[in-house]
CSV table of N, CA and C in Angstrom, one decimal:
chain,number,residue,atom,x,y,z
Z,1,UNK,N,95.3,116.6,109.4
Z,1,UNK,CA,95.6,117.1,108.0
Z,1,UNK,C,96.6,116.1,107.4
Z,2,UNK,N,96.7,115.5,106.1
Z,2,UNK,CA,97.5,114.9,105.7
Z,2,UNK,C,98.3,115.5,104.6
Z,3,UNK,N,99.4,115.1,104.5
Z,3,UNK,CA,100.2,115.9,103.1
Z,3,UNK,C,101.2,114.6,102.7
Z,4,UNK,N,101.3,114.2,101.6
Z,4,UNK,CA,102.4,113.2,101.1
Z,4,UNK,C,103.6,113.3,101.7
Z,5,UNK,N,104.2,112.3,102.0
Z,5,UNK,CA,105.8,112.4,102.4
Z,5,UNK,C,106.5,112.9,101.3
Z,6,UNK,N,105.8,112.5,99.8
Z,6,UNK,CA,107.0,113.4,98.8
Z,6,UNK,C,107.1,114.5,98.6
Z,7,UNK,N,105.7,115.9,99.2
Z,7,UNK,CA,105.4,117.0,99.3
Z,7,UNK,C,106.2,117.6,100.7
Z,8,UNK,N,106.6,117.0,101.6
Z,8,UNK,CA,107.4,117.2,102.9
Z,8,UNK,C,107.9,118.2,102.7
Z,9,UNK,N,109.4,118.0,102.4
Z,9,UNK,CA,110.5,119.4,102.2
Z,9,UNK,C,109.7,121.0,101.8
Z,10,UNK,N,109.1,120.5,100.6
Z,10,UNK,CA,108.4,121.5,100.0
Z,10,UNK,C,107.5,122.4,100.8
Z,11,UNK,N,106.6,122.2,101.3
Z,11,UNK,CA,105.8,122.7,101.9
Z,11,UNK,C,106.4,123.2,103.5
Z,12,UNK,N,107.4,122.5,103.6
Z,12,UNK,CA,108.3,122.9,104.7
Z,12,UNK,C,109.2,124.2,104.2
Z,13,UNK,N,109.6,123.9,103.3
Z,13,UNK,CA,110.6,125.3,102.8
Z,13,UNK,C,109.4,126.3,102.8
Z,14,UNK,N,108.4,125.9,102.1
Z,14,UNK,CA,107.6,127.5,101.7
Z,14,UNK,C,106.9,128.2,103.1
Z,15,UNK,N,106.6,127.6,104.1
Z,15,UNK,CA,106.2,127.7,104.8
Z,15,UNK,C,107.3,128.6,105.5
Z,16,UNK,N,108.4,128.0,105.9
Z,16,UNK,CA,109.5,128.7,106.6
Z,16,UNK,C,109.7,130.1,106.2
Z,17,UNK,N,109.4,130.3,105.1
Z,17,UNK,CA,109.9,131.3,104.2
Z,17,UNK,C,108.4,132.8,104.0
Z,18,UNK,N,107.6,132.2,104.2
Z,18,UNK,CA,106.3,132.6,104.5
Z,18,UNK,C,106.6,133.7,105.0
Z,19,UNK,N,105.8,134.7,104.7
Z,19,UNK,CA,105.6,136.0,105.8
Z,19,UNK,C,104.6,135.8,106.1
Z,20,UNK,N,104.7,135.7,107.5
Z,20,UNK,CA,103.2,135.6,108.6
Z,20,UNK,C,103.6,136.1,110.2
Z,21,UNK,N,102.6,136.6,110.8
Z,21,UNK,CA,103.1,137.2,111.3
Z,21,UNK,C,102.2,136.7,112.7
Z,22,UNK,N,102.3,137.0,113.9
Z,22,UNK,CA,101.2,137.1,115.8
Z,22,UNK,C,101.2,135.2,115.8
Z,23,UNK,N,99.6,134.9,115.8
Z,23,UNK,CA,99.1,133.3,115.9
Z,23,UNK,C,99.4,132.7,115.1
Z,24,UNK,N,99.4,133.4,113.8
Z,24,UNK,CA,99.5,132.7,112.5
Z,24,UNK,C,101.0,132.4,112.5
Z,25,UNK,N,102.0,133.1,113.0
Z,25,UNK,CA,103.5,132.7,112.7
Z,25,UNK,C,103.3,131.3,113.6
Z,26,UNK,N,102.9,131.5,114.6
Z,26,UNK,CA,103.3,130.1,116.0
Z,26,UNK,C,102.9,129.1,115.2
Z,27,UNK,N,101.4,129.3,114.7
Z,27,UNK,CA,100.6,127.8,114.0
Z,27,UNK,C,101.7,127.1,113.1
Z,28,UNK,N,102.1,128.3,112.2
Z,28,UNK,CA,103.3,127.7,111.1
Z,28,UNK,C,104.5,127.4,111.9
Z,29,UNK,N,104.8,127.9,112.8
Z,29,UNK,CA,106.2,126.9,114.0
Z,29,UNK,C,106.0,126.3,114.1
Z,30,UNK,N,104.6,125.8,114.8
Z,30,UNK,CA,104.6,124.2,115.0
Z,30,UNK,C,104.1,123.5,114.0
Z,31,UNK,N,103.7,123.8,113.2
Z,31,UNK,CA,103.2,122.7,111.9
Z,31,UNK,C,104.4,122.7,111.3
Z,32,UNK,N,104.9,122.9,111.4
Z,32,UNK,CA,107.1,123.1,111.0
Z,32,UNK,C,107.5,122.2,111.6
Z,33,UNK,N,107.4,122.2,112.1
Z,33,UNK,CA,108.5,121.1,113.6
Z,33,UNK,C,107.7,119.7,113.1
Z,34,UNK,N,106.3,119.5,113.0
Z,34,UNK,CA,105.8,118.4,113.4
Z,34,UNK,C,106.1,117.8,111.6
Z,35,UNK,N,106.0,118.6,110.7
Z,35,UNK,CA,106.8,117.9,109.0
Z,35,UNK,C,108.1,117.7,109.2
Z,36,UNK,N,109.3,118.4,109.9
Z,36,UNK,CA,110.5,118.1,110.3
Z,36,UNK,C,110.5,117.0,110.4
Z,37,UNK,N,109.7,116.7,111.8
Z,37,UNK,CA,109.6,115.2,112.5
Z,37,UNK,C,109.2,114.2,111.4
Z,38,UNK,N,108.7,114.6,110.6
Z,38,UNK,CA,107.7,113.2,110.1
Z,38,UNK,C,108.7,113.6,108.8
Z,39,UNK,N,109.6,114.1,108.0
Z,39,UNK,CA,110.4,114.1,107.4
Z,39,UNK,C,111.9,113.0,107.8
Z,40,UNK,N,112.2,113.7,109.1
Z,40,UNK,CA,113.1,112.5,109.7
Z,40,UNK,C,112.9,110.9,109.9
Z,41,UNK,N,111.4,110.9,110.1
Z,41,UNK,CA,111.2,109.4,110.1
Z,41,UNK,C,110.9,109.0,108.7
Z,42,UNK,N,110.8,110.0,107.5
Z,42,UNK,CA,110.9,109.2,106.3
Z,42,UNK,C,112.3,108.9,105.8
Z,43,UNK,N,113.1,109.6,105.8
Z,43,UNK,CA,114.5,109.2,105.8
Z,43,UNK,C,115.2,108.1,106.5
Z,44,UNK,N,114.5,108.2,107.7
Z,44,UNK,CA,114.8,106.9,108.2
Z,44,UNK,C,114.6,105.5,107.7
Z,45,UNK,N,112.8,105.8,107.2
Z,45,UNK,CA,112.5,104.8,106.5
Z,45,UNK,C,113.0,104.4,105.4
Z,46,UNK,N,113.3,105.8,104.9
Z,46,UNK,CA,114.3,105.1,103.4
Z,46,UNK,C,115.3,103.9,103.7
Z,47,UNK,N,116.0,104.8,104.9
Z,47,UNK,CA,117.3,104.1,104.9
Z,47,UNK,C,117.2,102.6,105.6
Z,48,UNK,N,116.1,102.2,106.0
Z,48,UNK,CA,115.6,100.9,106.4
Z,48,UNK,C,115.6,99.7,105.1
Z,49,UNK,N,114.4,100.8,104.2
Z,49,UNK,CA,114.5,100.1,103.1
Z,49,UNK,C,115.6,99.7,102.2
Z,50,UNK,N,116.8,100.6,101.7
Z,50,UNK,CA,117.9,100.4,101.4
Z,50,UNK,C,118.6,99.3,102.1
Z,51,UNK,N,118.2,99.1,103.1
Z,51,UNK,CA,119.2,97.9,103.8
Z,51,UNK,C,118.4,96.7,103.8
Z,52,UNK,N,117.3,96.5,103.8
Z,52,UNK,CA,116.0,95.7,103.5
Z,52,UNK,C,116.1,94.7,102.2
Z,53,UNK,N,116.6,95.3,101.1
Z,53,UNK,CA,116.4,95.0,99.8
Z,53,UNK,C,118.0,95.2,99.5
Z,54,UNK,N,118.8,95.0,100.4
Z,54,UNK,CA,120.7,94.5,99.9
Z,54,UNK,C,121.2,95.8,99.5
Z,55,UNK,N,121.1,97.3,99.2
Z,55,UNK,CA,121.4,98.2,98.9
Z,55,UNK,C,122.7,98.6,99.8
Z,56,UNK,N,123.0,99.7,99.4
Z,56,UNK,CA,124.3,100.6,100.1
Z,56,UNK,C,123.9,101.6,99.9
Z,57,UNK,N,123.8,102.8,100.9
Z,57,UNK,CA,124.0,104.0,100.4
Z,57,UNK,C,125.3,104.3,100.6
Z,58,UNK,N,125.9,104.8,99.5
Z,58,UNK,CA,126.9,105.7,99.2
Z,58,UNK,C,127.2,107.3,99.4
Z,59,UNK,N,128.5,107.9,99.5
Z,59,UNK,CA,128.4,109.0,99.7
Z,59,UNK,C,127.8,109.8,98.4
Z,60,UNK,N,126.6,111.1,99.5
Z,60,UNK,CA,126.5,111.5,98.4
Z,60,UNK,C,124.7,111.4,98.5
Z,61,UNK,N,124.6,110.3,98.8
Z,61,UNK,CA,122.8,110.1,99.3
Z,61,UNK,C,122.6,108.6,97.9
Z,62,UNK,N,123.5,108.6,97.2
Z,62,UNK,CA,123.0,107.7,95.9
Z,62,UNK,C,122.6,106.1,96.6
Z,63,UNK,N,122.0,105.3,95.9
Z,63,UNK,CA,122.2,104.1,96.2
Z,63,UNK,C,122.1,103.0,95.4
Z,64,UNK,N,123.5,102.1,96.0
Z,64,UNK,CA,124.0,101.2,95.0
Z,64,UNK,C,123.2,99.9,95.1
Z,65,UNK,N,123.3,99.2,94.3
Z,65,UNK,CA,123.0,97.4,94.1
Z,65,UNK,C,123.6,96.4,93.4
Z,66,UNK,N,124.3,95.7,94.3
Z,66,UNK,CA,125.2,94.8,93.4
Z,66,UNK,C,124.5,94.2,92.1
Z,67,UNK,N,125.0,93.9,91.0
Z,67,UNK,CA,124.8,93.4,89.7
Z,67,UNK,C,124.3,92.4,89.8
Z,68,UNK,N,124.2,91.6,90.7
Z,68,UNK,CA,123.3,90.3,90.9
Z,68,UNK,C,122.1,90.5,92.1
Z,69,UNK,N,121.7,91.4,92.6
Z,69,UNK,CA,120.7,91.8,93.3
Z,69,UNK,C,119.7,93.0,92.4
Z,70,UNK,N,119.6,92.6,90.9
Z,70,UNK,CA,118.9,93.6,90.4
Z,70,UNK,C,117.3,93.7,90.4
Z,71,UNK,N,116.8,92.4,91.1
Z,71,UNK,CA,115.4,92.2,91.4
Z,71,UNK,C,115.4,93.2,92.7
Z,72,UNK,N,116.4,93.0,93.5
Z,72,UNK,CA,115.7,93.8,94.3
Z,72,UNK,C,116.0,95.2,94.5
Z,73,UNK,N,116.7,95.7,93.3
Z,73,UNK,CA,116.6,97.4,93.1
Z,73,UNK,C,115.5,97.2,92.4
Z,74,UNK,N,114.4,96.6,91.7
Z,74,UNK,CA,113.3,96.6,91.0
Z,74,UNK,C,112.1,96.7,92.3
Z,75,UNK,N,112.4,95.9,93.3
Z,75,UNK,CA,111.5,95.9,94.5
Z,75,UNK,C,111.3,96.7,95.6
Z,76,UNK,N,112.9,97.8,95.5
Z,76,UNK,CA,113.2,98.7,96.2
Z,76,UNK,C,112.5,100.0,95.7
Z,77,UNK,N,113.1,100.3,94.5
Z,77,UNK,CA,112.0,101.2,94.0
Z,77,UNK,C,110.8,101.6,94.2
Z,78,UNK,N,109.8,100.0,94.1
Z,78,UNK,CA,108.5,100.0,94.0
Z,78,UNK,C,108.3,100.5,95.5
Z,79,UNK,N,108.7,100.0,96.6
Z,79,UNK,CA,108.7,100.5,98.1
Z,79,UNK,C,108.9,101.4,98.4
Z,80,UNK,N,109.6,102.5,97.6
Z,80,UNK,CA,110.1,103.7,97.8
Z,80,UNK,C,109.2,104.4,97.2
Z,81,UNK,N,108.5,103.9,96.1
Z,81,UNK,CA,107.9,104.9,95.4
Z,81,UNK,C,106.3,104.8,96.5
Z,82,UNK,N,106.5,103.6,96.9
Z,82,UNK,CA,104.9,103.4,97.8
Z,82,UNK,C,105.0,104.5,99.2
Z,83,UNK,N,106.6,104.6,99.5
Z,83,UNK,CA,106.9,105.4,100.9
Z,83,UNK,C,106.7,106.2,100.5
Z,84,UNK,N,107.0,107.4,99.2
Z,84,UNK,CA,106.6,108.6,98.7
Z,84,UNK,C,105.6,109.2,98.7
Z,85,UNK,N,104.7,107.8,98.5
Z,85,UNK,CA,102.8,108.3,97.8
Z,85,UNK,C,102.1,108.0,99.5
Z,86,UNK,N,102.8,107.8,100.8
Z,86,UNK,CA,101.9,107.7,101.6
Z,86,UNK,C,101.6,109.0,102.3
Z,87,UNK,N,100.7,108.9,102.9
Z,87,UNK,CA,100.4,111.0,103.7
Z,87,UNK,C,101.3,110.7,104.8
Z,88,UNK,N,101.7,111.6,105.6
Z,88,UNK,CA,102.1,111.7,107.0
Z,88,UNK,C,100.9,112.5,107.3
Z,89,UNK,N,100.3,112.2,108.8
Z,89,UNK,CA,99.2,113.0,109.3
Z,89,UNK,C,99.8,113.6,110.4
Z,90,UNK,N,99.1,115.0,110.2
Z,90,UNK,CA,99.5,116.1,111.1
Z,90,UNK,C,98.1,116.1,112.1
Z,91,UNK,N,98.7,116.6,113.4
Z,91,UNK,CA,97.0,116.9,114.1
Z,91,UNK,C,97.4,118.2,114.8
Z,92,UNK,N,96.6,119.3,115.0
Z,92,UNK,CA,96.9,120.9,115.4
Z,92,UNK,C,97.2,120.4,117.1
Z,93,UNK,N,98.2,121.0,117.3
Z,93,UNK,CA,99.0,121.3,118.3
Z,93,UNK,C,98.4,122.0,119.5
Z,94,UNK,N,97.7,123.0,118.9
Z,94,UNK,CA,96.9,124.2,119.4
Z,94,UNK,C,95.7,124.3,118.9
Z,95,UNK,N,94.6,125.1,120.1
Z,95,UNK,CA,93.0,125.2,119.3
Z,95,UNK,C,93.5,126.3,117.9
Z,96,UNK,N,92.6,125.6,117.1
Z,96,UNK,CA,92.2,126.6,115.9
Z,96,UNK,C,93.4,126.8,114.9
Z,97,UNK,N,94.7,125.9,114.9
Z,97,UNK,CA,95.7,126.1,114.7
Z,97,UNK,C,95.8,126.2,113.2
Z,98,UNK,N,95.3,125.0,112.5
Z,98,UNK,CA,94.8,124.9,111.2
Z,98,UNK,C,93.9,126.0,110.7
Z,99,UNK,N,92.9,126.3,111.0
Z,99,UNK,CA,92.2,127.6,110.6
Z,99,UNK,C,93.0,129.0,110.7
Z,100,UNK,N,93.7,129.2,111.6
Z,100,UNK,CA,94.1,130.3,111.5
Z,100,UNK,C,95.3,130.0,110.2
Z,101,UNK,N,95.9,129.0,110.1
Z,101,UNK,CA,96.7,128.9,108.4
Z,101,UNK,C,96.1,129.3,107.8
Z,102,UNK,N,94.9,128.0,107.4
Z,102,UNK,CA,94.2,128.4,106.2
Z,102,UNK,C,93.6,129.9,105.8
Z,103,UNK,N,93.1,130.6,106.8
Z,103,UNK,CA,92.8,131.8,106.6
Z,103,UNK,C,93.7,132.7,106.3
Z,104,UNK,N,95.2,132.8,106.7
Z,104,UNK,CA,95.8,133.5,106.3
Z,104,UNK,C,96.4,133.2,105.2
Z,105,UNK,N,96.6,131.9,104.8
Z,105,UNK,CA,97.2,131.7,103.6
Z,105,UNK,C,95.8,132.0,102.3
Z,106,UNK,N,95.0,131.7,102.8
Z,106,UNK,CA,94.0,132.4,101.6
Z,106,UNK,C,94.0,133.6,101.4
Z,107,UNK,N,94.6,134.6,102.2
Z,107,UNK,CA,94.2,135.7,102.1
Z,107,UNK,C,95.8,136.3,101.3
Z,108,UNK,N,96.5,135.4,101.0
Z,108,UNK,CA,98.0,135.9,101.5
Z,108,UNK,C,98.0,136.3,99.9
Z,109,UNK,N,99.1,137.6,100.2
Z,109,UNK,CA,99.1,138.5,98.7
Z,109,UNK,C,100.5,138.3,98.3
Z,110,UNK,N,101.4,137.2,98.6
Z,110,UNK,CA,102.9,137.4,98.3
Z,110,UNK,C,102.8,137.0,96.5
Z,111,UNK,N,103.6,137.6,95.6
Z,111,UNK,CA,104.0,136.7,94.9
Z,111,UNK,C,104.5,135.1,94.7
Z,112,UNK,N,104.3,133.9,94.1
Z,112,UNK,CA,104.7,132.6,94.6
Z,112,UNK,C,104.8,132.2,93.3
Z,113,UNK,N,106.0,131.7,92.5
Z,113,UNK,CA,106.1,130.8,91.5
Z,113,UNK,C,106.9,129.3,92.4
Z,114,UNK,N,106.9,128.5,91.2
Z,114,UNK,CA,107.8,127.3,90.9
Z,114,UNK,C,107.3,126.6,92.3
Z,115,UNK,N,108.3,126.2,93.1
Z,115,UNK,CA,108.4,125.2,94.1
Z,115,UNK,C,107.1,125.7,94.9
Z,116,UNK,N,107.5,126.9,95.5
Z,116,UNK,CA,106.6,127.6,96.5
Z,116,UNK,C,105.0,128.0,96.0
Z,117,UNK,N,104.7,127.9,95.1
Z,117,UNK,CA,103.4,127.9,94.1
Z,117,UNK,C,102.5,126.6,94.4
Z,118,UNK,N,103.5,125.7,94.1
Z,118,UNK,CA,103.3,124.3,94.6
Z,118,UNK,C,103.7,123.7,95.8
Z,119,UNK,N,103.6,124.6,96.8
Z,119,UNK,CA,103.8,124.1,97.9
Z,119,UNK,C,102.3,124.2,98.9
Z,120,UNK,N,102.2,125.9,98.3
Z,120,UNK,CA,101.2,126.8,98.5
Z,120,UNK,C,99.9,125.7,97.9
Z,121,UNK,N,100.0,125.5,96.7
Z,121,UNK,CA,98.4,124.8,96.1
Z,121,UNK,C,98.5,123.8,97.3
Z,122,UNK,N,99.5,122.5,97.5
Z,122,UNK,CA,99.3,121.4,98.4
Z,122,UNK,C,99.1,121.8,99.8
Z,123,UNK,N,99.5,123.0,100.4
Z,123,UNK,CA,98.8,122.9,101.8
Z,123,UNK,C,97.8,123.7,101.9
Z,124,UNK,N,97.1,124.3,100.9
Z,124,UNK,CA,95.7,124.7,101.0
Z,124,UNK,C,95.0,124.0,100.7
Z,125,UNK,N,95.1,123.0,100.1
Z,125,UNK,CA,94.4,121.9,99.4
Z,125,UNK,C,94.4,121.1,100.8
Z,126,UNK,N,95.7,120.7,101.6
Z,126,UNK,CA,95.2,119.8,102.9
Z,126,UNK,C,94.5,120.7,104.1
Z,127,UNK,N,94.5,122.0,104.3
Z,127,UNK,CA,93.7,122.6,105.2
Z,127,UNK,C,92.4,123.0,105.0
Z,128,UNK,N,92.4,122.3,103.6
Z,128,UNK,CA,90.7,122.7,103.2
Z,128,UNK,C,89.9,121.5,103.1
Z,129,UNK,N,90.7,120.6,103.2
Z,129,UNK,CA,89.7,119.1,103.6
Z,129,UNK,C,90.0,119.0,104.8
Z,130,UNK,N,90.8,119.2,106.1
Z,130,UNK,CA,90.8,119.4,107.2
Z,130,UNK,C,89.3,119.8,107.7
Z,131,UNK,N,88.6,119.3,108.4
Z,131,UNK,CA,87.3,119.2,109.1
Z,131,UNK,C,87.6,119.9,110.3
């Protein structure tokens, strides 16, 4: 299953937050843990990049660029924005792990706006091209 590194947090918060309950809670533990993981190594990668292209992060998470390194906040961006738009791939942990999501999240009657709405459309959307 793939989901964008910039959809990460999201679909990790709504998930956490999920009421699910027996196989269906475990599948969402471990499909939790395994975006944690692949979240941490995007941060990481950020912070490779930042150092890559002369940056500083500052407190606070911001990041600076001296006034004569402005080509490469122009080229840092573009690398950041390319780290954003790539999938992390997930593979089920357990048989059937992914189906038992998908089916419960299809079926699922919670109310869902704003973040969690769209967290909801992007991991049904990746468990339903899941083969």
């Amino acid at each position: 299953m793939n989901i964008k590194k910039q959809d990460l947090i999201k679909v990790y918060n709504f998930l956490n937050g999920a009421s699910l309950v027996g196989a269906v809670s475990r599948a969402r533990t471990k499909l939790n843990k395994s975006i944690a993981e692949a979240f941490q190594e995007m941060q990481s990668d950020e912070s490779d990049l930042v150092k890559e292209y002369g940056g500083e992060i500052l407190q606070g998470g911001t990041v600076k660029f001296d006034k004569e390194r402005q080509d490469d906040k122009a080229a840092f961006n573009k690398a950041m924005l390319e780290l954003h738009e790539e999938s992390a791939v997930f593979t089920e942990t357990t048989q059937d792990q992914f189906n038992r999501l998908k089916t419960a999240l299809e079926s699922y009657d919670k109310e869902l706006s704003n973040q969690d709405a769209e967290a909801y459309d992007i991991l049904l959307s990746a468990l339903e091209e899941e083969k």
